[in-house]
Structure formats: C-alpha cells, structure tokens
C-alpha atoms as a printed R data frame, in Angstrom:
    type eleno elety resid chain resno       x       y      z
1   ATOM     1    CA   MET     A     1  -3.306   4.395 15.818
2   ATOM     2    CA   THR     A     2  -3.870   6.472 18.966
3   ATOM     3    CA   ALA     A     3  -0.832   4.839 20.619
4   ATOM     4    CA   ARG     A     4   1.303   6.050 17.705
5   ATOM     5    CA   GLN     A     5  -0.205   9.529 17.965
6   ATOM     6    CA   ARG     A     6   0.732   9.547 21.660
7   ATOM     7    CA   GLU     A     7   4.186   8.306 20.612
8   ATOM     8    CA   ASP     A     8   3.764   5.175 22.723
9   ATOM     9    CA   PHE     A     9   5.342   2.933 20.118
10  ATOM    10    CA   ALA     A    10   5.580  -0.158 22.331
11  ATOM    11    CA   GLU     A    11   1.826   0.010 22.867
12  ATOM    12    CA   GLY     A    12   1.359   0.581 19.130
13  ATOM    13    CA   ALA     A    13   3.370  -2.562 18.365
14  ATOM    14    CA   SER     A    14   1.314  -4.511 20.927
15  ATOM    15    CA   ALA     A    15  -1.927  -3.231 19.415
16  ATOM    16    CA   ALA     A    16  -0.732  -4.294 15.960
17  ATOM    17    CA   ASP     A    17   0.033  -7.760 17.330
18  ATOM    18    CA   VAL     A    18  -3.526  -7.960 18.654
19  ATOM    19    CA   MET     A    19  -4.850  -6.805 15.276
20  ATOM    20    CA   LYS     A    20  -2.880  -9.585 13.541
21  ATOM    21    CA   SER     A    21  -4.564 -12.167 15.774
22  ATOM    22    CA   LEU     A    22  -8.113 -11.054 14.951
23  ATOM    23    CA   ALA     A    23 -10.269 -13.388 12.879
24  ATOM    24    CA   ILE     A    24 -10.624 -10.806 10.093
25  ATOM    25    CA   ALA     A    25  -6.817 -10.558  9.754
26  ATOM    26    CA   ARG     A    26  -6.529 -14.334  9.625
27  ATOM    27    CA   ARG     A    27  -9.231 -14.535  6.928
28  ATOM    28    CA   ASP     A    28  -8.327 -11.532  4.787
29  ATOM    29    CA   PRO     A    29  -4.695 -10.760  3.867
30  ATOM    30    CA   LEU     A    30  -5.524  -7.062  3.424
31  ATOM    31    CA   TYR     A    31  -6.292  -6.670  7.133
32  ATOM    32    CA   ALA     A    32  -3.234  -8.754  8.000
33  ATOM    33    CA   SER     A    33  -1.147  -6.461  5.799
34  ATOM    34    CA   LEU     A    34  -2.427  -3.370  7.597
35  ATOM    35    CA   ALA     A    35  -1.640  -4.953 10.975
36  ATOM    36    CA   HIS     A    36   1.891  -5.866  9.868
37  ATOM    37    CA   MET     A    37   2.394  -2.358  8.470
38  ATOM    38    CA   ARG     A    38   1.297  -0.729 11.722
39  ATOM    39    CA   ASN     A    39   3.637  -3.063 13.555
40  ATOM    40    CA   ALA     A    40   6.515  -2.135 11.229
41  ATOM    41    CA   ARG     A    41   5.926   1.575 11.764
42  ATOM    42    CA   SER     A    42   5.944   1.203 15.545
43  ATOM    43    CA   LEU     A    43   9.036  -1.007 15.483
44  ATOM    44    CA   ALA     A    44  10.828   1.523 13.263
45  ATOM    45    CA   ARG     A    45  10.113   4.272 15.769
46  ATOM    46    CA   MET     A    46  11.501   2.017 18.516
47  ATOM    47    CA   ASN     A    47  14.627   1.500 16.337
48  ATOM    48    CA   HIS     A    48  14.125  -2.279 16.149
49  ATOM    49    CA   ALA     A    49  15.375  -2.468 12.582
50  ATOM    50    CA   SER     A    50  15.512  -6.222 11.949
51  ATOM    51    CA   THR     A    51  12.042  -7.002 13.350
52  ATOM    52    CA   CYS     A    52  10.722  -3.886 11.640
53  ATOM    53    CA   ILE     A    53  12.001  -5.038  8.255
54  ATOM    54    CA   ARG     A    54  10.452  -8.479  8.792
55  ATOM    55    CA   ALA     A    55   7.102  -6.854  9.641
56  ATOM    56    CA   LEU     A    56   7.358  -4.629  6.559
57  ATOM    57    CA   SER     A    57   8.071  -7.651  4.379
58  ATOM    58    CA   ALA     A    58   5.088  -9.484  5.908
59  ATOM    59    CA   ALA     A    59   2.890  -6.447  5.174
60  ATOM    60    CA   GLU     A    60   3.982  -6.374  1.530
61  ATOM    61    CA   LYS     A    61   3.511 -10.138  1.091
62  ATOM    62    CA   SER     A    62   0.082 -10.104  2.722
63  ATOM    63    CA   PHE     A    63  -0.979  -7.183  0.556
64  ATOM    64    CA   SER     A    64   0.113  -9.022 -2.596
65  ATOM    65    CA   ARG     A    65  -2.155 -11.946 -1.615
66  ATOM    66    CA   ALA     A    66  -5.227  -9.777 -0.964
67  ATOM    67    CA   ALA     A    67  -7.976 -10.370 -3.491
68  ATOM    68    CA   GLU     A    68 -10.271  -7.665 -4.803
69  ATOM    69    CA   THR     A    69 -13.498  -8.095 -2.895
70  ATOM    70    CA   ALA     A    70 -16.189  -6.006 -1.239
71  ATOM    71    CA   ARG     A    71 -14.920  -4.506  2.012
72  ATOM    72    CA   PRO     A    72 -16.052  -1.743  4.357
73  ATOM    73    CA   GLU     A    73 -15.411   1.792  3.107
74  ATOM    74    CA   TRP     A    74 -13.098   2.640  5.996
75  ATOM    75    CA   ILE     A    75 -10.313   0.402  4.650
76  ATOM    76    CA   SER     A    76 -10.462   1.744  1.089
77  ATOM    77    CA   PHE     A    77  -7.549   4.083  1.886
78  ATOM    78    CA   TYR     A    78  -5.240   1.071  2.137
79  ATOM    79    CA   ASP     A    79  -4.286   0.532 -1.480
80  ATOM    80    CA   GLN     A    80  -0.963  -0.046 -3.247
81  ATOM    81    CA   SER     A    81   0.038   3.608 -3.033
82  ATOM    82    CA   GLU     A    82  -0.589   3.606  0.721
83  ATOM    83    CA   VAL     A    83   1.481   0.441  1.153
84  ATOM    84    CA   TYR     A    84   4.332   2.127 -0.724
85  ATOM    85    CA   GLY     A    85   3.897   5.356  1.247
86  ATOM    86    CA   LEU     A    86   3.815   3.690  4.647
87  ATOM    87    CA   GLY     A    87   6.764   1.536  3.627
88  ATOM    88    CA   ALA     A    88   8.621   4.691  2.630
89  ATOM    89    CA   SER     A    89   7.938   6.198  6.042
90  ATOM    90    CA   VAL     A    90   9.401   3.062  7.656
91  ATOM    91    CA   TRP     A    91  12.590   3.353  5.601
92  ATOM    92    CA   PHE     A    92  12.777   7.073  6.372
93  ATOM    93    CA   THR     A    93  12.429   6.425 10.117
94  ATOM    94    CA   LEU     A    94  15.185   3.813  9.899
95  ATOM    95    CA   GLY     A    95  17.410   6.447  8.262
96  ATOM    96    CA   ASP     A    96  17.541   4.829  4.811
97  ATOM    97    CA   TYR     A    97  16.629   8.031  2.977
98  ATOM    98    CA   ASP     A    98  17.638   6.727 -0.449
99  ATOM    99    CA   ARG     A    99  15.277   3.761 -0.175
100 ATOM   100    CA   ALA     A   100  12.586   6.009  1.319
101 ATOM   101    CA   GLU     A   101  12.902   8.317 -1.689
102 ATOM   102    CA   ALA     A   102  12.480   5.386 -4.079
103 ATOM   103    CA   PHE     A   103   9.340   4.276 -2.246
104 ATOM   104    CA   PHE     A   104   7.929   7.811 -2.194
105 ATOM   105    CA   HIS     A   105   8.363   7.895 -5.989
106 ATOM   106    CA   LYS     A   106   6.452   4.591 -6.211
107 ATOM   107    CA   THR     A   107   3.746   6.078 -4.005
108 ATOM   108    CA   LEU     A   108   3.358   9.149 -6.181
109 ATOM   109    CA   GLY     A   109   3.330   7.001 -9.313
110 ATOM   110    CA   SER     A   110   0.432   4.896 -8.044
111 ATOM   111    CA   ILE     A   111  -1.703   7.312 -6.042
112 ATOM   112    CA   ARG     A   112  -5.243   7.891 -7.278
113 ATOM   113    CA   PRO     A   113  -5.700  11.257 -9.068
114 ATOM   114    CA   GLU     A   114  -8.444  12.445 -6.704
115 ATOM   115    CA   MET     A   115  -6.134  12.052 -3.673
116 ATOM   116    CA   ILE     A   116  -4.725  15.585 -3.997
117 ATOM   117    CA   ARG     A   117  -3.987  16.165 -0.318
118 ATOM   118    CA   ASN     A   118  -2.270  12.778 -0.014
119 ATOM   119    CA   ARG     A   119  -0.243  13.527 -3.146
120 ATOM   120    CA   ALA     A   120   0.866  16.842 -1.642
121 ATOM   121    CA   LEU     A   121   1.705  15.174  1.687
122 ATOM   122    CA   TYR     A   122   3.745  12.392  0.118
123 ATOM   123    CA   THR     A   123   5.495  14.947 -2.083
124 ATOM   124    CA   THR     A   124   6.616  16.834  1.036
125 ATOM   125    CA   HIS     A   125   7.893  13.551  2.479
126 ATOM   126    CA   LEU     A   126   9.822  13.052 -0.761
127 ATOM   127    CA   ALA     A   127  11.312  16.550 -0.400
128 ATOM   128    CA   LEU     A   128  12.452  15.797  3.136
129 ATOM   129    CA   SER     A   129  14.044  12.516  2.000
130 ATOM   130    CA   GLN     A   130  15.912  14.427 -0.678
131 ATOM   131    CA   ALA     A   131  17.049  17.064  1.815
132 ATOM   132    CA   ARG     A   132  18.298  14.379  4.218
133 ATOM   133    CA   GLN     A   133  20.415  12.962  1.363
134 ATOM   134    CA   GLY     A   134  21.939  16.377  0.681
135 ATOM   135    CA   GLU     A   135  19.971  16.890 -2.542
136 ATOM   136    CA   LEU     A   136  19.040  20.383 -1.386
137 ATOM   137    CA   GLU     A   137  18.122  22.067 -4.662
138 ATOM   138    CA   LEU     A   138  15.991  19.073 -5.634
139 ATOM   139    CA   ALA     A   139  14.315  19.169 -2.205
140 ATOM   140    CA   CYS     A   140  13.481  22.849 -2.793
141 ATOM   141    CA   SER     A   141  11.918  22.101 -6.163
142 ATOM   142    CA   THR     A   142   9.947  19.144 -4.774
143 ATOM   143    CA   GLY     A   143   8.797  21.124 -1.740
144 ATOM   144    CA   LEU     A   144   7.541  23.947 -3.944
145 ATOM   145    CA   LYS     A   145   5.611  21.429 -6.075
146 ATOM   146    CA   ALA     A   146   3.973  20.095 -2.911
147 ATOM   147    CA   TYR     A   147   2.952  23.577 -1.806
148 ATOM   148    CA   LYS     A   148   1.485  24.377 -5.232
149 ATOM   149    CA   MET     A   149  -0.570  21.158 -5.166
150 ATOM   150    CA   LEU     A   150  -2.471  22.168 -2.062
151 ATOM   151    CA   PRO     A   151  -5.895  23.586 -2.784
152 ATOM   152    CA   LYS     A   152  -6.226  27.075 -1.347
153 ATOM   153    CA   GLY     A   153  -7.611  26.931  2.158
154 ATOM   154    CA   SER     A   154  -7.241  23.143  2.319
155 ATOM   155    CA   GLY     A   155  -6.111  23.325  5.923
156 ATOM   156    CA   SER     A   156  -3.690  20.437  5.452
157 ATOM   157    CA   LYS     A   157  -1.766  20.810  8.693
158 ATOM   158    CA   ARG     A   158   0.179  17.592  8.121
159 ATOM   159    CA   THR     A   159   1.501  18.883  4.799
160 ATOM   160    CA   THR     A   160   2.403  22.342  6.084
161 ATOM   161    CA   ASP     A   161   4.049  20.785  9.153
162 ATOM   162    CA   MET     A   162   6.090  18.560  6.848
163 ATOM   163    CA   LEU     A   163   7.060  21.569  4.718
164 ATOM   164    CA   GLY     A   164   8.264  23.153  7.963
165 ATOM   165    CA   LYS     A   165  10.486  20.099  8.518
166 ATOM   166    CA   VAL     A   166  11.859  20.500  5.002
167 ATOM   167    CA   ARG     A   167  12.666  24.143  5.768
168 ATOM   168    CA   ARG     A   168  14.420  23.186  9.030
169 ATOM   169    CA   ALA     A   169  16.479  20.519  7.211
170 ATOM   170    CA   LEU     A   170  17.495  23.087  4.606
171 ATOM   171    CA   GLN     A   171  18.391  25.632  7.285
172 ATOM   172    CA   GLU     A   172  20.388  23.039  9.245
173 ATOM   173    CA   SER     A   173  22.364  22.215  6.103
174 ATOM   174    CA   GLY     A   174  23.966  25.647  6.249
175 ATOM   175    CA   SER     A   175  23.845  25.855  2.456
176 ATOM   176    CA   ARG     A   176  24.263  29.319  0.950
177 ATOM   177    CA   ALA     A   177  23.179  28.186 -2.521
178 ATOM   178    CA   PRO     A   178  20.794  30.799 -3.934
179 ATOM   179    CA   GLU     A   179  18.088  28.204 -4.651
180 ATOM   180    CA   VAL     A   180  18.152  27.067 -1.032
181 ATOM   181    CA   THR     A   181  18.241  30.482  0.629
182 ATOM   182    CA   ASP     A   182  15.506  31.746 -1.718
183 ATOM   183    CA   TRP     A   183  13.275  28.731 -0.930
184 ATOM   184    CA   ILE     A   184  13.775  29.181  2.801
185 ATOM   185    CA   GLU     A   185  12.864  32.858  2.548
186 ATOM   186    CA   ARG     A   186   9.824  32.280  0.301
187 ATOM   187    CA   SER     A   187   8.573  29.425  2.466
188 ATOM   188    CA   HIS     A   188   7.955  31.837  5.352
189 ATOM   189    CA   GLN     A   189   5.031  33.205  3.328
190 ATOM   190    CA   TRP     A   190   3.196  29.862  3.247
191 ATOM   191    CA   ILE     A   191   4.403  27.882  6.234
C-alpha cells in the first residue's frame, strides 16, 4: 500500500506478488483476492493492460471462492462492494470509463449503509467517470449528491480531492451549459 501511495507502482506490483505467495493467501482465497487486486491496481497504473486484466480476473475469481469465516477485523473492509469499487478504479485507470461507471454503480448498490464516507467517495468517482465520458450534466448531479452525503465536518480529504478532480474535468470540457457552469461556481464554496 505504501508503494502505491509513493506512486512506485513497480514496487507495489512486486509487493502484491509477495503477498500472493504468503501461506495465508494460499490457504484463504479472500487474501489471495486482495493480493491480486493490489497487483491489478499497480499494473493499471503502469499501463500494463493485459496483465492487469488477468490480475483483476484472478481477484474476482478468488473472491468468489472465499467462504464466510472468522477473520481478523482489519480485512473486514474487503467485501463485495470493495471488490467492485477497486475493480472500477482499475477500469478507470485503464481509460475504460464506461466500464468503470458500471462497476461504480455495482459498488454503490452493494455498499453497507453505515459506510457513508465510502459511499460519498465512490459517488465522486462515479461523477468523474461520467465527466470523462462527456456526461457533464449527469456528472454535476452525481457530484452534488456526493457532496450532500458527507457529514458536516467529516474531514474526508479523499472525497473533496476527488470532487476537485470532477470540477477540473468539467472546466477542461469547456462546456457553457448552465448546469455545468453553475456547478463549477457553486463547488468553490465546498471544495
């Protein structure tokens, strides 16, 4: 994870390979799925599309084989909605915004109700996918929904940063549609 945060994606892919070789990943498909998913995300950032897609497929297959069993709390985040969401981010990174949008919808349809900040974050990712496809008015509506989901004072920097990316995509579009220019202007109050 820290390799990805440092944007050292080759090291991130190597770390994921090590994770796949651990005994826990060989015994439990859930851990194997997480390792494959981390590998896919690093490979996507390195623009290795074919190996990335194979890693993503391996992550999905491993996840589907994982049985419900007692596991440490730290891995409880990695549920079906997270698999969809991380898969969506892979497709987005590869530039397949239509497929990313479909996966973000799956994510939002399966996310646990108490995961409000994650719901807001994935909704902003959905808005950016829509903007990248030229669905600007829809991206504005989705982005506003994401902002309204955030609890006041939540301090969700990832979500506000992503809303900033949505605003930049809308600005770069050059659209003069009233919905777009209004959203850009209003967004300065909360981003």
